[in-house]
mmCIF file of N, CA and C and ligand atoms in Angstrom:
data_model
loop_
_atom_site.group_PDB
_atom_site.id
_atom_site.type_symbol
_atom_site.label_atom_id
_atom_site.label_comp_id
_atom_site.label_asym_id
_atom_site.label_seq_id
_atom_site.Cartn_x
_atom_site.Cartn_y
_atom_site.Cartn_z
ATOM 1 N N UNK G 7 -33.830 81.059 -11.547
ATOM 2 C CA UNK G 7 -33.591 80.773 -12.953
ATOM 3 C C UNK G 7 -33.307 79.269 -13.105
ATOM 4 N N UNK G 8 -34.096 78.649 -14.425
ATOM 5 C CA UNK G 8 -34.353 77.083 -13.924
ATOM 6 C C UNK G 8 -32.405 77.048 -14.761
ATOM 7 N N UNK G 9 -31.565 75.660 -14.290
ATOM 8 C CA UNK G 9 -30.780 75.019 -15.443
ATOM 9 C C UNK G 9 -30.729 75.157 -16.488
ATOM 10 N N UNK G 10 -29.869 75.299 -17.299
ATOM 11 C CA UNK G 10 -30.130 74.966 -18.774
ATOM 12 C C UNK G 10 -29.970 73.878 -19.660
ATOM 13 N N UNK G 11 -30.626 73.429 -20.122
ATOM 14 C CA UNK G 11 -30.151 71.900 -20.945
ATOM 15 C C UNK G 11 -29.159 72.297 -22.194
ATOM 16 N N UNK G 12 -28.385 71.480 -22.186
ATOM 17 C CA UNK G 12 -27.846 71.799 -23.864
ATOM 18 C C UNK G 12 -27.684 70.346 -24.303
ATOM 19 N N UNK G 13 -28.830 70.427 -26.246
ATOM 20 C CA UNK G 13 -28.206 69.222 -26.380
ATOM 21 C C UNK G 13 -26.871 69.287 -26.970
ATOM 22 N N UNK G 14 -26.706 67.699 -27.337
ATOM 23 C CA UNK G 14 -25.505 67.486 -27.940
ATOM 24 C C UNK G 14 -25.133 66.449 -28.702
ATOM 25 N N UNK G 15 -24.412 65.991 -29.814
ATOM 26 C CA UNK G 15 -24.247 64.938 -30.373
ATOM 27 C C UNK G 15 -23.517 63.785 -29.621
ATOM 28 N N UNK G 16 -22.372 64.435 -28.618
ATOM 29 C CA UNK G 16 -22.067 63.311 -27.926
ATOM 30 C C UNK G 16 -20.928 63.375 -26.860
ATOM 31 N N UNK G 17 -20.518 62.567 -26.200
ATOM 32 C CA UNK G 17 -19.910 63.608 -24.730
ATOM 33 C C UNK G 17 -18.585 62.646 -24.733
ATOM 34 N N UNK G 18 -17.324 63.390 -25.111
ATOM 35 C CA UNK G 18 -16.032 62.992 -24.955
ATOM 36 C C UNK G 18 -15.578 63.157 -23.620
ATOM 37 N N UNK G 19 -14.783 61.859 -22.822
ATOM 38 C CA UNK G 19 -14.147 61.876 -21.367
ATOM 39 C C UNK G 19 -12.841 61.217 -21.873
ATOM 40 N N UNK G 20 -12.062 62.408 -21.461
ATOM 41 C CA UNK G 20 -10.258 61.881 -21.344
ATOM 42 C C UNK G 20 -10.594 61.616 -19.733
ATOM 43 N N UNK G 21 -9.482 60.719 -19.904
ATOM 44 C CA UNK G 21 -8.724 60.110 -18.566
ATOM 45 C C UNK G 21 -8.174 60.970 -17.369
ATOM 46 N N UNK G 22 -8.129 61.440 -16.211
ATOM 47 C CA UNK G 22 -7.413 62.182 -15.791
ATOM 48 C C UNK G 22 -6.866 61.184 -14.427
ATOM 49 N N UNK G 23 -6.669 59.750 -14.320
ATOM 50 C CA UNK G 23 -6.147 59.106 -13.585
ATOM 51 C C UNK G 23 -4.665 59.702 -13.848
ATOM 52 N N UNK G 24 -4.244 58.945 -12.688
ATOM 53 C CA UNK G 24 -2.299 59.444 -12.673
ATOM 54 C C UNK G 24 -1.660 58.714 -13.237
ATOM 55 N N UNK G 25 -2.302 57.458 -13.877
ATOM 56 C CA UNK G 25 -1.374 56.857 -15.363
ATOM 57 C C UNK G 25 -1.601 57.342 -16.412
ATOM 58 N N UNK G 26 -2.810 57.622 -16.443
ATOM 59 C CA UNK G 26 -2.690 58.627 -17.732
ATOM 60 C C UNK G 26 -2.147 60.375 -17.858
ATOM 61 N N UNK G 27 -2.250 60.860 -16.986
ATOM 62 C CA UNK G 27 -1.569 61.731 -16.276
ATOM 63 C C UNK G 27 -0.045 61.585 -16.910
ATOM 64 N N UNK G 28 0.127 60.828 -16.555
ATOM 65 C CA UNK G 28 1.545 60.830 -16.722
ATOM 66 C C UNK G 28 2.086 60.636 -17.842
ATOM 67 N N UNK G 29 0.868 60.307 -18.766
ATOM 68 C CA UNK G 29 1.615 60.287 -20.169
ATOM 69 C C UNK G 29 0.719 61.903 -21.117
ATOM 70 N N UNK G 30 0.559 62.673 -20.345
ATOM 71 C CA UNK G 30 -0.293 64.109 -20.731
ATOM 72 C C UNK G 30 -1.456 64.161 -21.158
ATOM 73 N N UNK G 31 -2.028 63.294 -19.903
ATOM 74 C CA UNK G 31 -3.778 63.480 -20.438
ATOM 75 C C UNK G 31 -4.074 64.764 -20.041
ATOM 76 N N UNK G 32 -3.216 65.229 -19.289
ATOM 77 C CA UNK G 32 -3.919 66.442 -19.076
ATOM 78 C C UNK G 32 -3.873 67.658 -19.997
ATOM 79 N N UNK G 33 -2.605 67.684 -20.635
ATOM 80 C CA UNK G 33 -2.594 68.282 -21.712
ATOM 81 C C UNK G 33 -3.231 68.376 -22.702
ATOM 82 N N UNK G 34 -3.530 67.190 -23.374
ATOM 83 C CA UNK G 34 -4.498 66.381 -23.926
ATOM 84 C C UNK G 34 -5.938 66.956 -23.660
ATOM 85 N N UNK G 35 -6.172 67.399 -22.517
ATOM 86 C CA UNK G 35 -7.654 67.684 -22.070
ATOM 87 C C UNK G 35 -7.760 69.003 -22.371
ATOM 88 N N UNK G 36 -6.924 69.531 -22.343
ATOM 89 C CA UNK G 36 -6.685 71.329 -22.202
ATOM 90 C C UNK G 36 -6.512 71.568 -23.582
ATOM 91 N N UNK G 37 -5.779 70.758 -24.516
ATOM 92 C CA UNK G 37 -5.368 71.286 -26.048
ATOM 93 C C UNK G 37 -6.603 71.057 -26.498
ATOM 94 N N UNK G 38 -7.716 69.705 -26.289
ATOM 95 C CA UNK G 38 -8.533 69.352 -27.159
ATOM 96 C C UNK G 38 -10.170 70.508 -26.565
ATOM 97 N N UNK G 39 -10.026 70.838 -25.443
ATOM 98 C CA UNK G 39 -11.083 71.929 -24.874
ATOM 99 C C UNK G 39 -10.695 73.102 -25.980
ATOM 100 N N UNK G 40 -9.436 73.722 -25.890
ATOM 101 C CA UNK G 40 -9.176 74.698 -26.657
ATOM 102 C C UNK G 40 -9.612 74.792 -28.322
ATOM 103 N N UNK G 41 -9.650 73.093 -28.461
ATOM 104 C CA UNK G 41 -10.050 72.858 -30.199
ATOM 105 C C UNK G 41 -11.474 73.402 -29.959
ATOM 106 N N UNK G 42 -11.771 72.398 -29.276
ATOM 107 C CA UNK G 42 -13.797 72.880 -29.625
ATOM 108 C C UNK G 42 -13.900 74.258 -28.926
ATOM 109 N N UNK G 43 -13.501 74.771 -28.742
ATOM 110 C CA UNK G 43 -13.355 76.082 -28.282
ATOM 111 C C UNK G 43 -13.642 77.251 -29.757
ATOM 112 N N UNK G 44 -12.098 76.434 -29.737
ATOM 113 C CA UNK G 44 -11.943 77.697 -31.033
ATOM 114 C C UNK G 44 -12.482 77.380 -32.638
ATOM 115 N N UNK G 45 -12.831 75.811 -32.981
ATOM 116 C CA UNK G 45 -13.552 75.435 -33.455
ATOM 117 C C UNK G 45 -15.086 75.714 -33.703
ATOM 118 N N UNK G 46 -15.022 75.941 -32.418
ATOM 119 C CA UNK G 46 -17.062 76.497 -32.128
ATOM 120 C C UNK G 46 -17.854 74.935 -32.730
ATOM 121 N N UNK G 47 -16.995 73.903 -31.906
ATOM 122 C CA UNK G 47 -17.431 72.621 -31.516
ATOM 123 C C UNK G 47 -18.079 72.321 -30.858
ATOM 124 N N UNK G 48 -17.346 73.199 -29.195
ATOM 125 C CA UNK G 48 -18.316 72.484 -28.287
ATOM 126 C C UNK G 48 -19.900 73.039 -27.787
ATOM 127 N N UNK G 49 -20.036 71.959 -26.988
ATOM 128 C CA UNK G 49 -21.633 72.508 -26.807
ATOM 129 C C UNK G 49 -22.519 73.700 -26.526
ATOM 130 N N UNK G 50 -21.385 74.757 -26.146
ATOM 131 C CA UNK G 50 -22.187 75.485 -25.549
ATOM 132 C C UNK G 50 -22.205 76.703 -26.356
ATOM 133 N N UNK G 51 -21.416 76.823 -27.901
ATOM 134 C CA UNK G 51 -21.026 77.580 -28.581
ATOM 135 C C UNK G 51 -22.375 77.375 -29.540
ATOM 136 N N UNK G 52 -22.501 78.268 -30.296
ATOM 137 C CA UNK G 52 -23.843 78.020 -31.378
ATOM 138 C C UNK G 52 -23.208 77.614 -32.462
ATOM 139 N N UNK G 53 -24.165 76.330 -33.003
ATOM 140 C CA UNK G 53 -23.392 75.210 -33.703
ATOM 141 C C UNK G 53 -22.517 74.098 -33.681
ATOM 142 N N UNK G 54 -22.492 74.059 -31.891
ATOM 143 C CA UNK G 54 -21.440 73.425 -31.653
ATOM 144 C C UNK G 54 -22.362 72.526 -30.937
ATOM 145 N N UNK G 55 -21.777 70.793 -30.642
ATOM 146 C CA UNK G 55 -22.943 70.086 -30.047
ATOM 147 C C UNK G 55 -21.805 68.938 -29.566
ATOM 148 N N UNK G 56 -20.346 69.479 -29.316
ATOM 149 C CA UNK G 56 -19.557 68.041 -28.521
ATOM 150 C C UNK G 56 -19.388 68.756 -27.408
ATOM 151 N N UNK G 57 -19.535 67.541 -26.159
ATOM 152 C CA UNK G 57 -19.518 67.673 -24.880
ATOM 153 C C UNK G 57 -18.310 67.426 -24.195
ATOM 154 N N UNK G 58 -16.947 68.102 -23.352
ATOM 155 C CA UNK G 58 -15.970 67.411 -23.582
ATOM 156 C C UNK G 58 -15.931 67.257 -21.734
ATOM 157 N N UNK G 59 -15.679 66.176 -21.165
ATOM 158 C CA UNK G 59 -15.668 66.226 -19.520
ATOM 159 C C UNK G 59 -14.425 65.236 -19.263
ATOM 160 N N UNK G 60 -13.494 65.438 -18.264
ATOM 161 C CA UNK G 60 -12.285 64.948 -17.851
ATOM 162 C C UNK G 60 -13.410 63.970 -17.012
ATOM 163 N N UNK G 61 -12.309 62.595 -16.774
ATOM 164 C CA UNK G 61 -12.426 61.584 -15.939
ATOM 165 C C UNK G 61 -11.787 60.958 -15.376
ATOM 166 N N UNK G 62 -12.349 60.147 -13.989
ATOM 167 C CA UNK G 62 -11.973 59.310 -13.166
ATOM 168 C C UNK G 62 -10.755 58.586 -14.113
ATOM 169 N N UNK G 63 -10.410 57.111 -13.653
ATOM 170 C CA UNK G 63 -10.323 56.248 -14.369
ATOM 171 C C UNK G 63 -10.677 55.194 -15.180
ATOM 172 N N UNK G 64 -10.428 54.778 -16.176
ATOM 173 C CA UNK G 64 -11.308 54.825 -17.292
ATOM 174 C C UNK G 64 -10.609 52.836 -17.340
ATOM 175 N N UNK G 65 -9.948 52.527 -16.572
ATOM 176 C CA UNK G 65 -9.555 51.055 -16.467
ATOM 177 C C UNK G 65 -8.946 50.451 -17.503
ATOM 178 N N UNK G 66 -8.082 51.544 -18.173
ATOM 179 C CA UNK G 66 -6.958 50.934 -19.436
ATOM 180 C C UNK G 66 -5.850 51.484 -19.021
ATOM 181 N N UNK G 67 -5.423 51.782 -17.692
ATOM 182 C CA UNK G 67 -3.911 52.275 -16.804
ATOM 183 C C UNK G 67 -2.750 52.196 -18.200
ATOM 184 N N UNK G 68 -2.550 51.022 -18.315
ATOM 185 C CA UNK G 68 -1.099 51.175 -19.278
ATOM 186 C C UNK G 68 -1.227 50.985 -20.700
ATOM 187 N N UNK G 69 -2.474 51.908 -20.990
ATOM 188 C CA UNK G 69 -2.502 51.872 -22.377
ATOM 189 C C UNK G 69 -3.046 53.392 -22.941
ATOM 190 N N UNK G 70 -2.669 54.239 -21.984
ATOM 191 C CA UNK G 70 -3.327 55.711 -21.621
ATOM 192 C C UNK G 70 -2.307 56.831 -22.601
ATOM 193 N N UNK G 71 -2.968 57.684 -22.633
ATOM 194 C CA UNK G 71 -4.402 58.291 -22.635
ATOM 195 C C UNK G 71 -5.143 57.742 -22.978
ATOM 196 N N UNK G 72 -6.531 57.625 -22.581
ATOM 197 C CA UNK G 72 -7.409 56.995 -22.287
ATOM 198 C C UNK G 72 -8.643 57.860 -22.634
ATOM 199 N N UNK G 73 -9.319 57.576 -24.089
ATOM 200 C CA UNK G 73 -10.591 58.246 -24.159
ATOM 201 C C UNK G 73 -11.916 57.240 -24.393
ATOM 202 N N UNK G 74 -12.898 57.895 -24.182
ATOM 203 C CA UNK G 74 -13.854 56.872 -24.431
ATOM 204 C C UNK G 74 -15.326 58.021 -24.948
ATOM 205 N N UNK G 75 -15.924 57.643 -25.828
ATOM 206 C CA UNK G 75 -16.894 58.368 -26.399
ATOM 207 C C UNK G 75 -18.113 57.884 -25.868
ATOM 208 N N UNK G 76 -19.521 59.146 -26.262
ATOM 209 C CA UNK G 76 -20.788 57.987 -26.270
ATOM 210 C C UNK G 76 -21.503 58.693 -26.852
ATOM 211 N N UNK G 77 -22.586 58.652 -27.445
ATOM 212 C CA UNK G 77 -23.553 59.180 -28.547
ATOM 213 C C UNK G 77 -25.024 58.395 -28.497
ATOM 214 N N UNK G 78 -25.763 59.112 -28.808
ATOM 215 C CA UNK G 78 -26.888 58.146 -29.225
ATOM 216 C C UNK G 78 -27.090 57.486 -30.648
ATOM 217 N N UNK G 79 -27.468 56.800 -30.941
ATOM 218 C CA UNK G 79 -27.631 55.756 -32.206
ATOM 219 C C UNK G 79 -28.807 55.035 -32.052
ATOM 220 N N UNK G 80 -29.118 54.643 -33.758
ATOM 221 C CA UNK G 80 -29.732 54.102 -33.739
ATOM 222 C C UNK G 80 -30.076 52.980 -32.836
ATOM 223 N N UNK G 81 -30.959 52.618 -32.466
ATOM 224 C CA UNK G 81 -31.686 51.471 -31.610
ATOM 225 C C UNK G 81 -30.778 51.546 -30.345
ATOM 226 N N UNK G 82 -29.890 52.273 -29.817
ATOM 227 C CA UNK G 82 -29.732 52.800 -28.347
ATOM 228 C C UNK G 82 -28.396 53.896 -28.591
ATOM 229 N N UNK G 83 -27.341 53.540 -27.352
ATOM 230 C CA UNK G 83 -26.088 53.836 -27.184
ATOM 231 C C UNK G 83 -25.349 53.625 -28.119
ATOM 232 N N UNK G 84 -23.987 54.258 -28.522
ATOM 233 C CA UNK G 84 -23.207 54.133 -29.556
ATOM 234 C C UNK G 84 -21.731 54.666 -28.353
ATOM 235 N N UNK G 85 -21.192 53.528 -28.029
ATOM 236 C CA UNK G 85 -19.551 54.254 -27.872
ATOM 237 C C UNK G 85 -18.669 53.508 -27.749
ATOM 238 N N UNK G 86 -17.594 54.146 -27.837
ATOM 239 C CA UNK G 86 -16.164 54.130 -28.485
ATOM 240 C C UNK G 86 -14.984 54.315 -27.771
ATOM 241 N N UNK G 87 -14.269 53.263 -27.775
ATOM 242 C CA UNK G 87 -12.820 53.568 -26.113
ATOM 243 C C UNK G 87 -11.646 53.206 -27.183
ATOM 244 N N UNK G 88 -10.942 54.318 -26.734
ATOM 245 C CA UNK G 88 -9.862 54.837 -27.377
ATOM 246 C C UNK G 88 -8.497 54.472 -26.532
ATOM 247 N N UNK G 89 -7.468 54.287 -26.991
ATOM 248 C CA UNK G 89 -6.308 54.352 -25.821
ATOM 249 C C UNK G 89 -4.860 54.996 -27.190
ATOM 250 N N UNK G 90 -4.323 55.150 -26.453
ATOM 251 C CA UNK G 90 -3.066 55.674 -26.879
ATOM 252 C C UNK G 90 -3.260 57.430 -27.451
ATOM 253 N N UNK G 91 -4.304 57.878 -27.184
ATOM 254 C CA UNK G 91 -4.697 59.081 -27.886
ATOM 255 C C UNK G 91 -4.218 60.380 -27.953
ATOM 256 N N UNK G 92 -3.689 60.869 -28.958
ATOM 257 C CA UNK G 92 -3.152 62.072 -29.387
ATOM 258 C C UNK G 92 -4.083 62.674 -29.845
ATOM 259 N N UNK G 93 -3.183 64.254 -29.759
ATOM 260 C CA UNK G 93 -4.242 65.747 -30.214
ATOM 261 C C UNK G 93 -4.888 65.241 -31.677
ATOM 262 N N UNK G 94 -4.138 64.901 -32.399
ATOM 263 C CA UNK G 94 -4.934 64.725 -33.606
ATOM 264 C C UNK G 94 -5.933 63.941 -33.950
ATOM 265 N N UNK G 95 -6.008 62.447 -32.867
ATOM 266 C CA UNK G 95 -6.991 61.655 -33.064
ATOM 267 C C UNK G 95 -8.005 62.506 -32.282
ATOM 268 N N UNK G 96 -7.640 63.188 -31.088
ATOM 269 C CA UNK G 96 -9.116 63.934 -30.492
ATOM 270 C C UNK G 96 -9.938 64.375 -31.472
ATOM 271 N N UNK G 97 -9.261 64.356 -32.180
ATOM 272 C CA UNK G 97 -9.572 65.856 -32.827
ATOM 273 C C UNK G 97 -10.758 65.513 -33.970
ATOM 274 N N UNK G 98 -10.061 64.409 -34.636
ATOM 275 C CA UNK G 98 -11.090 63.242 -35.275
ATOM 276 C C UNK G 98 -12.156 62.715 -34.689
ATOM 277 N N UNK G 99 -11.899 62.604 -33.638
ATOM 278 C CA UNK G 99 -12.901 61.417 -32.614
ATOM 279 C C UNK G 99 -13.969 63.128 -32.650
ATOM 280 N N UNK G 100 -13.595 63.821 -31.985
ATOM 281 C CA UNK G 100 -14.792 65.141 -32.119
ATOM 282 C C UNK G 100 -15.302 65.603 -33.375
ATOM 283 N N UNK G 101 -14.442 65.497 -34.034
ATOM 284 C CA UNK G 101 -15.571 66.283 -35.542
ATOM 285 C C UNK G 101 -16.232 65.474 -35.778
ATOM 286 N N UNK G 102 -16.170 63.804 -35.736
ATOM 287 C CA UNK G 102 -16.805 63.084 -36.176
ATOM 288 C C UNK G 102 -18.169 62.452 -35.768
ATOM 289 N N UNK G 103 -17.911 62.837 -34.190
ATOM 290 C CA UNK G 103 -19.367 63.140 -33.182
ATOM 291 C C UNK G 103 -19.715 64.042 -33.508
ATOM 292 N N UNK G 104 -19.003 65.493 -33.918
ATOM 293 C CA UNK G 104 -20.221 66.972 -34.879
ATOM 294 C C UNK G 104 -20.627 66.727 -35.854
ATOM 295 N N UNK G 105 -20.176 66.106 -36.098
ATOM 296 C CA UNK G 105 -20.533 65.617 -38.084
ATOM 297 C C UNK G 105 -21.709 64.687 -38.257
ATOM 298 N N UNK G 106 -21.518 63.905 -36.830
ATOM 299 C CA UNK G 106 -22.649 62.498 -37.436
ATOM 300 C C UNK G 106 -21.903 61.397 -37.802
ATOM 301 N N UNK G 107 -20.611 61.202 -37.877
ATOM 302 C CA UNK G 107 -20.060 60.432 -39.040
ATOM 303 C C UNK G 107 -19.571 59.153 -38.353
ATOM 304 N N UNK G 108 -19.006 57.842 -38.729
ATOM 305 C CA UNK G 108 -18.211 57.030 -38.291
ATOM 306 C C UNK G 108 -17.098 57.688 -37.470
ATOM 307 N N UNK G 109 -17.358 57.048 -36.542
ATOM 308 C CA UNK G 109 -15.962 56.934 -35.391
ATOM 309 C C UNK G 109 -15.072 56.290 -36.005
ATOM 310 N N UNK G 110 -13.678 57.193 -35.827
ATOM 311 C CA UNK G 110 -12.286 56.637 -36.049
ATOM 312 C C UNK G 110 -11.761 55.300 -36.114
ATOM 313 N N UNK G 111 -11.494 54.565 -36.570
ATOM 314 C CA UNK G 111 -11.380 53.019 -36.152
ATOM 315 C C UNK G 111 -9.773 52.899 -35.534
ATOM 316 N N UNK G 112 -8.683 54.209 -35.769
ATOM 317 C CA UNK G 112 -7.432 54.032 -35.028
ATOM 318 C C UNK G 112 -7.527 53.558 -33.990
ATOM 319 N N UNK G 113 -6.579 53.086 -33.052
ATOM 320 C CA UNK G 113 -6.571 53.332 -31.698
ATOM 321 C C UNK G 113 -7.657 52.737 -31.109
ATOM 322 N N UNK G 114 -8.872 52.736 -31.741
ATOM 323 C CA UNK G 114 -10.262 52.296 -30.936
ATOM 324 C C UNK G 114 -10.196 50.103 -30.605
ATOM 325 N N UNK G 115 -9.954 50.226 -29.362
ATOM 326 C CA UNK G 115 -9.727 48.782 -28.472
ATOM 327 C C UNK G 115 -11.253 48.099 -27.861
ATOM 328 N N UNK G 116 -12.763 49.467 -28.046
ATOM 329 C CA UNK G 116 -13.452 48.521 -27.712
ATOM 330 C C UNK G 116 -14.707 49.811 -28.199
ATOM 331 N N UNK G 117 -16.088 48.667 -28.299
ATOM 332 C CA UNK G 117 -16.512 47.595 -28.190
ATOM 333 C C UNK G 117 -15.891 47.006 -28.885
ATOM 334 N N UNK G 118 -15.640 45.580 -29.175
ATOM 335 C CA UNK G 118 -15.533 44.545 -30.403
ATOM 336 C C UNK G 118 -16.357 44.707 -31.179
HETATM 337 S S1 FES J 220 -5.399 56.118 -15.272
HETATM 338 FE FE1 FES J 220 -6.344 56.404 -17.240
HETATM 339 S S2 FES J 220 -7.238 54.476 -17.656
HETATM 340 FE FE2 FES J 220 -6.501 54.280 -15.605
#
């Protein structure tokens, strides 16, 4: 049985280094899975098209939790690094990759 592809609007990575760790990325990872979960957000749900994957370190140690987005856009890549991030900004930062819509401008430290 071949893989399955799923698309998606765009693939959210929390931090799971041990500085961010330590300020509950991991929690963070587990509350915001449970959103698109029960949301019928994430990708693999019908209708749902956000991708959510824990990560390495993401090289903003003391400014963590630590998220960083990516999407496609017009004329290429489109993404978005987050720091200080709470359940509620996840939460924004994902509907707004389901939606299509502008990324959050809170919290968001890069691109310039
Ligand atoms: S531990 Fe999260 S950015 Fe380094």
């Amino acid at each position: 049985m071949p893989a399955r592809y799923f698309k998606t609007n765009g693939h959210l990575l929390v931090c799971q280094g041990q500085h961010c760790q330590a300020r509950g990325s991991a929690l963070l990872h587990r509350a915001l899975w449970n959103h698109l979960e029960r949301q019928a957000l994430a990708y693999y749900k019908a209708g749902g098209s956000v991708r959510l994957t824990e990560s390495g370190c993401l090289g903003a140690c003391s400014f963590g939790p630590t998220l960083c987005v990516y999407r496609a856009a017009e004329g290429g890549l489109e993404e978005g690094w987050y720091a200080a991030v709470d359940f509620p900004l996840a939460t924004r930062i994902a509907q707004a990759v389901h939606d299509g819509a502008a990324l959050p401008t809170e919290q968001k430290y890069g691109p310039e």
